[in-house]
CSV table of C-alpha atoms in Angstrom, one decimal:
chain,number,residue,atom,x,y,z
O,1,MET,CA,-2.9,25.0,22.8
O,2,LYS,CA,-5.8,22.1,24.7
O,3,LEU,CA,-6.0,20.2,22.1
O,4,LEU,CA,-2.3,20.0,21.2
O,5,TYR,CA,-1.5,19.4,24.9
O,6,LEU,CA,-3.5,16.6,24.4
O,7,PHE,CA,-2.3,15.3,21.2
O,8,ARG,CA,0.5,15.2,22.9
O,9,VAL,CA,-0.2,12.9,26.4
O,10,SER,CA,-2.1,10.8,23.9
O,11,VAL,CA,0.7,10.2,21.6
O,12,CYS,CA,2.7,9.2,24.1
O,13,MET,CA,1.1,6.8,25.4
O,14,VAL,CA,0.6,5.1,22.4
O,15,LEU,CA,3.5,4.7,21.0
O,16,THR,CA,5.9,3.9,24.4
O,17,ILE,CA,8.8,1.4,23.2
O,18,VAL,CA,11.7,1.3,24.9
O,19,ILE,CA,13.8,-0.1,22.8
O,20,THR,CA,15.5,2.5,20.8
O,21,GLN,CA,17.0,0.6,17.4
O,22,GLN,CA,15.1,-0.1,14.7
O,23,ALA,CA,16.0,-3.3,12.5
O,24,VAL,CA,14.5,-4.9,9.4
O,25,PHE,CA,11.5,-7.5,10.5
O,26,SER,CA,8.8,-7.7,7.9
O,27,GLN,CA,10.6,-10.6,5.5
O,28,GLU,CA,13.5,-12.1,5.9
O,29,PHE,CA,15.2,-11.8,2.0
O,30,ASP,CA,18.1,-12.5,0.7
O,31,ASP,CA,20.3,-9.6,-1.0
O,32,GLN,CA,18.9,-10.4,-4.2
O,33,LYS,CA,15.2,-9.2,-2.6
O,34,PHE,CA,16.7,-6.2,-0.8
O,35,ASN,CA,18.0,-4.9,-4.6
O,36,ASN,CA,14.4,-4.9,-5.8
O,37,TRP,CA,10.8,-3.7,-5.2
O,38,HIS,CA,8.8,-6.6,-5.4
O,39,GLN,CA,5.8,-5.6,-3.7
O,40,TRP,CA,3.8,-2.7,-2.6
O,41,ARG,CA,5.5,-0.8,-0.7
O,42,GLY,CA,9.1,-2.2,-1.6
O,43,PRO,CA,11.5,-5.1,-0.2
O,44,ASN,CA,10.4,-4.6,4.0
O,45,ALA,CA,6.3,-3.6,2.8
O,46,ASP,CA,7.4,0.0,5.2
O,47,GLY,CA,8.7,2.6,2.0
O,48,LEU,CA,12.4,2.3,2.8
O,49,ALA,CA,14.4,1.1,0.1
O,50,LEU,CA,17.7,-0.9,1.9
O,51,SER,CA,20.4,-0.1,-0.7
O,52,GLY,CA,20.7,2.6,-3.4
O,53,ASN,CA,21.3,6.6,-4.2
O,54,PRO,CA,18.3,7.9,-6.2
O,55,PRO,CA,18.3,11.6,-7.1
O,56,ILE,CA,17.3,14.1,-4.6
O,57,SER,CA,16.5,16.2,-7.9
O,58,TRP,CA,14.8,16.2,-11.4
O,59,GLY,CA,12.0,18.1,-13.5
O,60,GLN,CA,10.7,17.8,-17.3
O,61,ASP,CA,14.0,18.6,-18.9
O,62,GLU,CA,16.4,17.2,-15.8
O,63,ASN,CA,17.0,13.5,-14.7
O,64,ILE,CA,14.3,12.0,-16.7
O,65,LYS,CA,16.6,8.4,-18.0
O,66,TRP,CA,13.2,7.5,-19.8
O,67,LYS,CA,9.2,8.4,-19.9
O,68,ILE,CA,6.6,6.3,-21.4
O,69,PRO,CA,2.7,6.2,-22.0
O,70,ILE,CA,0.5,3.6,-20.4
O,71,PRO,CA,-2.9,2.8,-22.1
O,72,GLY,CA,-5.8,2.9,-20.3
O,73,GLU,CA,-6.4,3.8,-16.1
O,74,GLY,CA,-4.0,2.6,-13.6
O,75,SER,CA,-2.8,4.2,-9.9
O,76,SER,CA,-1.1,1.3,-8.6
O,77,THR,CA,2.4,1.3,-8.0
O,78,PRO,CA,5.0,-0.3,-10.3
O,79,ILE,CA,7.3,-3.0,-8.7
O,80,VAL,CA,11.1,-3.8,-9.9
O,81,TRP,CA,12.5,-7.5,-10.4
O,82,GLU,CA,16.0,-7.5,-11.5
O,83,ASP,CA,15.5,-5.8,-15.1
O,84,GLN,CA,11.8,-5.5,-15.6
O,85,VAL,CA,9.3,-3.3,-14.5
O,86,PHE,CA,6.1,-4.5,-13.8
O,87,ILE,CA,2.5,-1.7,-13.8
O,88,LEU,CA,-0.4,-2.5,-14.4
O,89,ALA,CA,-3.2,-0.8,-16.2
O,90,ALA,CA,-7.2,-1.0,-17.0
O,91,ILE,CA,-8.0,-0.5,-20.3
O,92,PRO,CA,-11.0,0.9,-22.1
O,93,THR,CA,-11.9,-0.9,-25.6
O,94,ASN,CA,-14.5,-0.1,-28.7
O,95,GLN,CA,-16.7,-3.4,-27.6
O,96,LYS,CA,-19.8,-2.4,-25.6
O,97,PRO,CA,-21.0,-4.8,-22.8
O,98,ASP,CA,-24.1,-7.0,-23.1
O,99,ARG,CA,-25.5,-6.5,-19.8
O,100,ALA,CA,-28.3,-8.7,-20.5
O,101,VAL,CA,-26.3,-11.7,-19.8
O,102,GLN,CA,-23.8,-10.6,-17.4
O,103,GLN,CA,-24.5,-11.6,-13.4
O,104,HIS,CA,-27.0,-9.1,-12.6
O,105,VAL,CA,-25.4,-7.0,-10.0
O,106,GLU,CA,-27.2,-3.7,-8.4
O,107,ALA,CA,-24.6,-1.2,-9.1
O,108,LYS,CA,-24.2,2.2,-6.5
O,109,THR,CA,-21.9,3.7,-8.8
O,110,LYS,CA,-22.3,4.1,-12.8
O,111,PRO,CA,-20.5,1.5,-14.5
O,112,PRO,CA,-18.6,2.2,-17.9
O,113,GLU,CA,-20.1,1.3,-21.3
O,114,VAL,CA,-17.3,-0.2,-22.6
O,115,VAL,CA,-15.8,-3.3,-22.3
O,116,MET,CA,-12.1,-3.0,-20.9
O,117,ASP,CA,-8.6,-5.1,-20.8
O,118,PHE,CA,-7.4,-5.6,-17.6
O,119,ALA,CA,-3.8,-5.6,-18.5
O,120,VAL,CA,-0.2,-6.2,-17.0
O,121,PHE,CA,2.8,-5.2,-18.6
O,122,SER,CA,6.4,-6.0,-18.4
O,123,PHE,CA,9.1,-2.7,-19.1
O,124,ASP,CA,12.7,-3.4,-19.8
O,125,ARG,CA,14.3,-1.3,-16.9
O,126,ASN,CA,17.0,0.3,-18.6
O,127,THR,CA,15.5,1.7,-22.0
O,128,GLY,CA,11.8,1.4,-21.0
O,129,LYS,CA,11.4,-1.0,-24.1
O,130,GLN,CA,8.3,-2.6,-23.7
O,131,ASN,CA,8.9,-6.4,-23.4
O,132,TRP,CA,5.5,-7.9,-22.9
O,133,LYS,CA,1.8,-7.2,-22.6
O,134,LYS,CA,-1.0,-9.7,-21.0
O,135,ILE,CA,-4.6,-8.8,-21.2
O,136,LEU,CA,-5.5,-11.1,-18.1
O,137,VAL,CA,-9.2,-10.4,-18.4
O,138,SER,CA,-11.5,-8.6,-20.9
O,139,THR,CA,-14.8,-7.9,-18.9
O,140,ALA,CA,-17.4,-4.8,-18.1
O,141,PRO,CA,-16.9,-3.7,-14.8
O,142,PHE,CA,-20.1,-4.2,-13.0
O,143,GLU,CA,-20.0,-1.7,-11.0
O,144,GLY,CA,-18.1,2.0,-10.9
O,145,ARG,CA,-16.0,3.6,-9.0
O,146,HIS,CA,-14.9,6.9,-7.1
O,147,PRO,CA,-13.5,9.5,-9.2
O,148,SER,CA,-10.4,9.3,-7.5
O,149,THR,CA,-9.5,5.9,-7.6
O,150,THR,CA,-8.8,3.6,-10.9
O,151,TYR,CA,-10.0,-0.4,-11.8
O,152,ALA,CA,-5.8,-0.8,-11.4
O,153,ALA,CA,-5.3,0.6,-8.0
O,154,SER,CA,-3.8,-2.8,-6.3
O,155,SER,CA,-0.1,-3.3,-6.9
O,156,PRO,CA,1.4,-6.6,-8.3
O,157,THR,CA,3.6,-8.7,-6.6
O,158,THR,CA,6.6,-10.8,-7.1
O,159,ASP,CA,9.1,-13.6,-6.2
O,160,GLY,CA,11.2,-13.4,-8.9
O,161,GLN,CA,9.8,-16.8,-10.3
O,162,HIS,CA,6.1,-15.5,-10.7
O,163,ILE,CA,3.7,-12.6,-10.8
O,164,TYR,CA,0.5,-12.1,-8.3
O,165,VAL,CA,-2.0,-9.8,-10.1
O,166,LEU,CA,-5.0,-9.0,-7.9
O,167,PHE,CA,-7.8,-7.7,-10.4
O,168,GLY,CA,-10.1,-8.0,-7.3
O,169,SER,CA,-13.7,-8.8,-8.5
O,170,TYR,CA,-12.2,-9.5,-11.8
O,171,GLY,CA,-9.8,-12.1,-11.2
O,172,VAL,CA,-6.5,-12.6,-9.2
O,173,PHE,CA,-3.5,-14.7,-11.6
O,174,CYS,CA,-0.5,-15.8,-11.7
O,175,LEU,CA,2.4,-15.6,-14.1
O,176,ASP,CA,5.5,-16.5,-15.0
O,177,MET,CA,8.2,-13.6,-15.5
O,178,GLY,CA,7.3,-13.6,-19.2
O,179,GLY,CA,4.2,-13.0,-19.4
O,180,ASN,CA,2.8,-16.7,-19.3
O,181,LEU,CA,-0.7,-17.9,-17.0
O,182,ILE,CA,-0.1,-20.2,-14.5
O,183,TRP,CA,-3.1,-20.4,-12.6
O,184,GLU,CA,-6.7,-17.7,-12.4
O,185,ARG,CA,-9.0,-17.4,-10.0
O,186,ASP,CA,-12.5,-16.2,-9.5
O,187,LEU,CA,-13.7,-15.0,-5.6
O,188,GLY,CA,-16.6,-13.6,-6.7
O,189,ASN,CA,-17.5,-10.1,-7.4
O,190,MET,CA,-17.2,-7.4,-4.1
O,191,ARG,CA,-19.8,-4.7,-3.1
O,192,THR,CA,-17.5,-1.8,-1.6
O,193,ARG,CA,-18.5,0.7,0.5
O,194,ARG,CA,-20.4,3.2,-2.0
O,195,GLY,CA,-19.3,1.7,-4.9
O,196,TRP,CA,-16.3,3.2,-4.2
O,197,GLY,CA,-13.8,0.1,-6.0
O,198,GLU,CA,-11.2,-2.4,-5.3
O,199,ALA,CA,-7.8,-1.4,-4.1
O,200,VAL,CA,-6.5,-3.7,-2.1
O,201,SER,CA,-3.0,-5.5,-3.1
O,202,PRO,CA,-1.8,-9.0,-2.5
O,203,VAL,CA,0.7,-10.0,-0.1
O,204,LEU,CA,3.2,-13.0,-1.3
O,205,TYR,CA,5.2,-14.6,1.9
O,206,ASP,CA,6.1,-18.2,2.3
O,207,LYS,CA,4.8,-19.6,-1.3
O,208,LYS,CA,1.1,-18.0,0.3
O,209,LEU,CA,-0.9,-15.3,-1.5
O,210,VAL,CA,-3.1,-13.7,1.3
O,211,VAL,CA,-6.1,-11.7,-0.1
O,212,MET,CA,-8.5,-9.2,1.6
O,213,TRP,CA,-11.7,-9.3,1.1
O,214,ASP,CA,-13.2,-6.8,3.0
O,215,GLN,CA,-16.3,-5.2,1.7
O,216,GLU,CA,-20.0,-4.6,2.7
O,217,GLU,CA,-21.6,-7.8,3.3
O,218,ASP,CA,-20.1,-11.4,3.7
O,219,SER,CA,-15.8,-9.9,4.3
O,220,GLN,CA,-13.4,-12.3,4.3
O,221,ILE,CA,-9.7,-12.9,4.1
O,222,PHE,CA,-8.3,-15.8,1.5
O,223,VAL,CA,-4.8,-17.3,2.1
O,224,LEU,CA,-4.2,-19.1,-1.7
O,225,ASP,CA,-1.5,-21.3,-2.5
O,226,ALA,CA,0.7,-19.4,-4.5
O,227,ASP,CA,1.7,-22.7,-6.7
O,228,ASN,CA,-2.1,-23.5,-7.7
O,229,GLY,CA,-4.0,-20.6,-6.5
O,230,ASN,CA,-6.7,-23.4,-4.2
O,231,THR,CA,-7.6,-22.0,-0.9
O,232,ILE,CA,-5.4,-22.9,2.0
O,233,TRP,CA,-7.5,-21.1,4.7
O,234,SER,CA,-10.1,-18.5,4.4
O,235,LYS,CA,-11.9,-16.8,7.5
O,236,ASP,CA,-14.6,-14.5,7.6
O,237,ARG,CA,-14.6,-11.1,8.7
O,238,ASP,CA,-17.1,-8.8,10.4
O,239,GLU,CA,-15.4,-5.9,8.7
O,240,PRO,CA,-17.2,-2.8,6.5
O,241,THR,CA,-15.4,-2.6,3.2
O,242,THR,CA,-11.2,-1.4,4.2
O,243,TRP,CA,-8.6,-0.8,1.7
O,244,ALA,CA,-5.8,-1.3,3.7
O,245,THR,CA,-2.9,-4.1,2.8
O,246,PRO,CA,-2.5,-6.6,5.6
O,247,LEU,CA,1.6,-6.9,6.9
O,248,VAL,CA,3.5,-10.0,7.2
O,249,THR,CA,5.4,-9.7,10.1
O,250,ARG,CA,8.0,-12.8,12.1
O,251,HIS,CA,7.7,-12.4,15.3
O,252,LYS,CA,9.2,-15.6,17.5
O,253,ASN,CA,9.3,-17.8,14.8
O,254,ARG,CA,5.9,-17.1,14.4
O,255,LEU,CA,4.5,-15.8,10.9
O,256,GLN,CA,1.4,-12.8,12.0
O,257,LEU,CA,-0.6,-11.5,9.3
O,258,ILE,CA,-1.7,-8.0,10.7
O,259,THR,CA,-4.7,-6.4,9.7
O,260,ASN,CA,-6.1,-2.7,9.6
O,261,GLY,CA,-10.0,-2.3,10.0
O,262,THR,CA,-13.2,-0.5,11.4
O,263,GLU,CA,-14.3,-2.9,13.8
O,264,ALA,CA,-11.2,-4.9,14.9
O,265,ILE,CA,-6.9,-5.1,14.1
O,266,ARG,CA,-6.4,-8.3,14.4
O,267,SER,CA,-3.4,-10.4,13.9
O,268,TYR,CA,-3.9,-14.2,12.5
O,269,ASP,CA,-1.5,-17.3,12.4
O,270,LEU,CA,-0.4,-17.0,8.9
O,271,ALA,CA,-0.5,-21.0,8.5
O,272,THR,CA,-3.8,-21.6,9.9
O,273,GLY,CA,-5.6,-18.6,10.3
O,274,GLU,CA,-6.1,-18.5,13.9
O,275,ILE,CA,-6.4,-14.8,15.6
O,276,ILE,CA,-3.2,-14.1,17.6
O,277,TRP,CA,-4.7,-10.7,19.3
O,278,GLN,CA,-7.3,-8.8,18.1
O,279,THR,CA,-8.3,-4.9,19.7
O,280,THR,CA,-10.7,-2.3,18.7
O,281,GLY,CA,-10.5,-1.3,15.2
O,282,THR,CA,-9.0,2.0,13.9
O,283,THR,CA,-12.0,4.3,11.8
O,284,LEU,CA,-14.2,4.0,8.6
O,285,ASN,CA,-12.9,3.2,5.2
O,286,ALA,CA,-9.6,1.8,7.1
O,287,ILE,CA,-7.1,3.1,4.3
O,288,PRO,CA,-3.1,3.4,5.9
O,289,CYS,CA,-1.3,0.1,6.3
O,290,PRO,CA,0.4,-1.1,9.4
O,291,VAL,CA,4.4,-0.8,9.8
O,292,ARG,CA,6.8,-2.6,12.3
O,293,TYR,CA,8.8,-0.9,14.6
O,294,VAL,CA,10.8,-3.5,16.8
O,295,ASP,CA,8.4,-5.9,18.4
O,296,ASN,CA,5.0,-3.5,18.2
O,297,VAL,CA,3.0,-2.8,15.1
O,298,ILE,CA,1.4,0.4,14.1
O,299,LEU,CA,-2.0,1.5,12.7
O,300,MET,CA,-3.6,4.5,11.7
O,301,ALA,CA,-6.1,5.6,9.7
O,302,GLY,CA,-8.3,8.8,9.1
O,303,TYR,CA,-11.6,9.0,7.9
O,304,ARG,CA,-14.3,10.4,10.0
O,305,GLY,CA,-12.8,10.2,12.9
O,306,ASN,CA,-9.1,9.6,14.1
O,307,ARG,CA,-6.5,7.2,15.1
O,308,ALA,CA,-3.5,5.4,15.5
O,309,VAL,CA,-2.2,2.8,18.3
O,310,SER,CA,1.1,0.5,18.8
O,311,ILE,CA,0.5,-3.0,19.8
O,312,PRO,CA,3.2,-5.2,21.1
O,313,LEU,CA,3.2,-8.4,18.8
O,314,ALA,CA,3.4,-10.3,21.8
O,315,SER,CA,0.1,-9.6,22.4
O,316,ALA,CA,-3.0,-12.0,22.7
O,317,THR,CA,-6.8,-12.4,22.9
O,318,LYS,CA,-8.2,-13.5,26.4
O,319,ASN,CA,-11.9,-13.2,26.3
O,320,GLY,CA,-12.0,-11.7,22.8
O,321,LYS,CA,-9.3,-9.2,23.4
O,322,ALA,CA,-5.9,-8.3,23.6
O,323,SER,CA,-4.3,-9.1,26.7
O,324,LEU,CA,-1.7,-6.1,26.7
O,325,ASP,CA,-3.9,-3.3,26.4
O,326,VAL,CA,-3.2,0.0,23.9
O,327,ALA,CA,-2.4,2.6,27.0
O,328,GLY,CA,-4.6,5.2,25.1
O,329,ASP,CA,-4.4,6.6,21.3
O,330,VAL,CA,-3.8,9.5,19.1
O,331,ARG,CA,-7.2,11.0,18.3
O,332,GLN,CA,-6.5,13.7,15.6
O,333,HIS,CA,-4.2,14.6,12.6
O,334,THR,CA,-3.8,11.0,11.5
O,335,PRO,CA,-4.0,10.2,7.5
O,336,TYR,CA,-6.7,9.3,5.8
O,337,VAL,CA,-5.2,7.4,2.5
O,338,PRO,CA,-1.1,7.2,2.7
O,339,SER,CA,0.6,4.8,5.4
O,340,PRO,CA,2.9,6.2,7.3
O,341,LEU,CA,7.1,5.6,7.1
O,342,VAL,CA,9.0,4.9,10.3
O,343,LEU,CA,13.0,6.2,9.6
O,344,GLY,CA,15.1,5.3,12.3
O,345,ASN,CA,13.6,6.3,15.6
O,346,ARG,CA,11.2,9.2,13.8
O,347,ILE,CA,7.4,8.1,12.7
O,348,TYR,CA,6.0,10.5,9.3
O,349,PHE,CA,2.1,10.9,8.8
O,350,THR,CA,0.2,12.9,7.0
O,351,LYS,CA,-2.7,15.2,7.9
O,352,SER,CA,-5.9,13.4,6.6
O,353,LEU,CA,-5.1,13.7,2.7
O,354,VAL,CA,-3.8,17.3,3.2
O,355,ALA,CA,0.1,18.0,3.3
O,356,ILE,CA,0.3,18.9,6.5
O,357,LEU,CA,3.4,16.9,8.6
O,358,ASN,CA,3.9,14.7,11.9
O,359,CYS,CA,7.4,13.5,12.9
O,360,LEU,CA,7.4,11.9,16.4
O,361,ASP,CA,9.9,9.8,17.9
O,362,VAL,CA,8.3,6.6,18.0
O,363,ARG,CA,10.2,5.1,21.0
O,364,THR,CA,8.2,7.5,23.5
O,365,GLY,CA,5.4,9.2,20.7
O,366,LYS,CA,7.1,12.8,21.8
O,367,PRO,CA,6.2,15.1,19.1
O,368,ILE,CA,9.7,16.3,17.1
O,369,PHE,CA,7.7,18.6,15.1
O,370,GLU,CA,3.6,18.2,14.0
O,371,LEU,CA,1.3,20.0,12.3
O,372,THR,CA,3.9,21.5,9.7
O,373,ARG,CA,2.6,22.5,6.3
O,374,MET,CA,5.2,21.0,3.5
O,375,PRO,CA,5.4,24.2,0.8
O,376,GLY,CA,4.6,22.9,-2.7
O,377,LEU,CA,2.5,20.6,-2.1
O,378,ASN,CA,-1.4,19.7,-1.3
O,379,ARG,CA,-3.4,16.9,-1.6
O,380,MET,CA,-1.7,13.2,-0.5
O,381,TYR,CA,-2.9,10.3,-1.6
O,382,ALA,CA,0.5,8.5,-2.7
O,383,SER,CA,2.8,7.1,0.8
O,384,PRO,CA,5.9,8.0,1.7
O,385,VAL,CA,9.4,6.4,0.8
O,386,ALA,CA,12.8,6.3,2.2
O,387,VAL,CA,16.2,6.0,1.3
O,388,LYS,CA,19.1,6.6,3.3
O,389,ASP,CA,18.5,9.9,5.7
O,390,ARG,CA,16.1,11.3,3.0
O,391,ILE,CA,12.2,10.6,2.9
O,392,TYR,CA,10.0,11.9,-0.4
O,393,PHE,CA,6.4,12.4,-0.5
O,394,THR,CA,4.8,12.8,-3.6
O,395,SER,CA,1.0,15.1,-3.7
O,396,ARG,CA,-1.9,14.3,-6.1
O,397,GLU,CA,-0.7,17.2,-8.4
O,398,GLY,CA,3.0,15.6,-9.7
O,399,THR,CA,5.0,17.5,-7.1
O,400,THR,CA,7.6,16.0,-5.2
O,401,LEU,CA,8.9,17.0,-1.9
O,402,VAL,CA,12.2,15.5,-0.9
O,403,ILE,CA,13.3,16.1,3.0
O,404,LYS,CA,15.5,15.3,5.2
O,405,ASP,CA,15.2,13.0,8.3
O,406,SER,CA,15.9,14.9,11.0
O,407,ASP,CA,14.2,17.2,13.9
O,408,GLU,CA,13.1,19.7,11.7
O,409,LEU,CA,11.6,20.2,8.5
O,410,GLU,CA,14.5,20.6,6.4
O,411,ILE,CA,13.5,20.8,2.5
O,412,LEU,CA,15.8,19.5,-0.6
O,413,ALA,CA,14.6,19.5,-2.9
O,414,THR,CA,10.8,20.2,-4.5
O,415,ASN,CA,10.2,18.2,-7.7
O,416,ARG,CA,7.6,18.9,-10.4
O,417,LEU,CA,6.4,16.6,-13.3
O,418,ASP,CA,3.3,18.4,-15.0
O,419,GLU,CA,0.9,15.5,-14.5
O,420,GLU,CA,-1.6,13.9,-11.2
O,421,ILE,CA,-0.3,11.2,-9.7
O,422,ASP,CA,-1.8,8.8,-7.1
O,423,ALA,CA,0.8,5.7,-7.2
O,424,SER,CA,3.5,5.7,-4.5
O,425,PRO,CA,7.3,6.1,-5.9
O,426,ALA,CA,9.1,2.7,-6.3
O,427,ILE,CA,13.2,3.4,-5.4
O,428,VAL,CA,15.4,0.7,-6.7
O,429,GLY,CA,19.2,1.5,-6.9
O,430,ASN,CA,19.9,4.3,-8.3
O,431,GLN,CA,16.4,4.9,-10.0
O,432,ILE,CA,13.5,6.3,-8.6
O,433,PHE,CA,9.9,5.0,-10.5
O,434,LEU,CA,7.2,7.0,-10.7
O,435,ARG,CA,3.8,6.0,-12.2
O,436,SER,CA,1.7,9.2,-13.6
O,437,LYS,CA,-1.9,8.9,-14.8
O,438,LYS,CA,-1.0,8.4,-18.2
O,439,HIS,CA,2.6,8.1,-17.8
O,440,LEU,CA,5.9,5.6,-16.4
O,441,TYR,CA,9.1,7.6,-15.6
O,442,CYS,CA,12.6,6.5,-14.8
O,443,ILE,CA,14.3,8.7,-12.9
O,444,GLU,CA,18.0,8.5,-12.7
O,445,GLU,CA,21.3,11.1,-12.8
């Protein structure tokens, strides 16, 4: 009881926001972009579909519009633009690598003994038929990866004219919508913590492509010119490996680039790279992505520690610290991999990697319900998504629990597919796209 009381008190201190209405802030899109899922976490980078009415229920023989096999491996989320669905994969070949001519890198995990094709696919949204496949690079990975991830863990992004793909150590690429290569960049080899691999997604905003390069030494952040791949600016970062995709959001006509981190949470000016504000970081292995609510940004992490903070975007750095200090911290029950979701005036997040749900009033931090087991789910990697007043939580076992946005855990449906799923769902119109270990599903009534 004492721990729960302290948790309630610390949450109330941290997540106090006085404005009562949520709005769309992170990006300013036209109606066309609102009706697509063009990047990791959707139109507004927060897991919310801004239109549509997808199914609540499905199964192996129910509401599956199409299901297609995806070769190789991948855990990235599909993105959707109009009638095209894009997805990445790393495909083993029969070719053996010539390690003697490869650049020597001390590997912390065992690399595969074959060359892999790093590829992007385009599928027809209505039929699942493959439009095209583009192999961007064929190479033998210099390092292995954590058993739970893949060599295609980063989601692509698009502006409807070009597709941007980040394969980390194996290249940054820009293609046109027909799959033709426009430009590519090699930013070198990353040395991730324990050789666990790379997974951060690129962020496209205002013709600028943001690439996080946090690793065990020489961490950096790059902002590239989306037209040609040239560096607009880059900054060294005093950070170990993180896997958190950053957030670009506008506040008072200034674009802030918000990054999660172990050592510090930072806001950069997107145009110049100047640090607007920074404060102490979250935890080791920072993975969950920032989300915005009104004039605050909320960041969480939960590996070897727990922390969640709500920071005013109006903060400024003085003497190396945010001038508006964070009042307090959540110090337990925060997520390890899944990102939080704000819907209306509620914020939802899971505990660590397990299917235990917390729901707070995002304005006051007062618990609405907490530490509530989600039946039928077990391990959680995918981040939740929502449309209208319902939320979709997908577990690694392939089960998606649909709940109502309400003051209690109100289950609408439990949907099982017989495949492991780590990728987050994508919602467009009346369809949900789910990427499993072996297939891509289009779910529609």
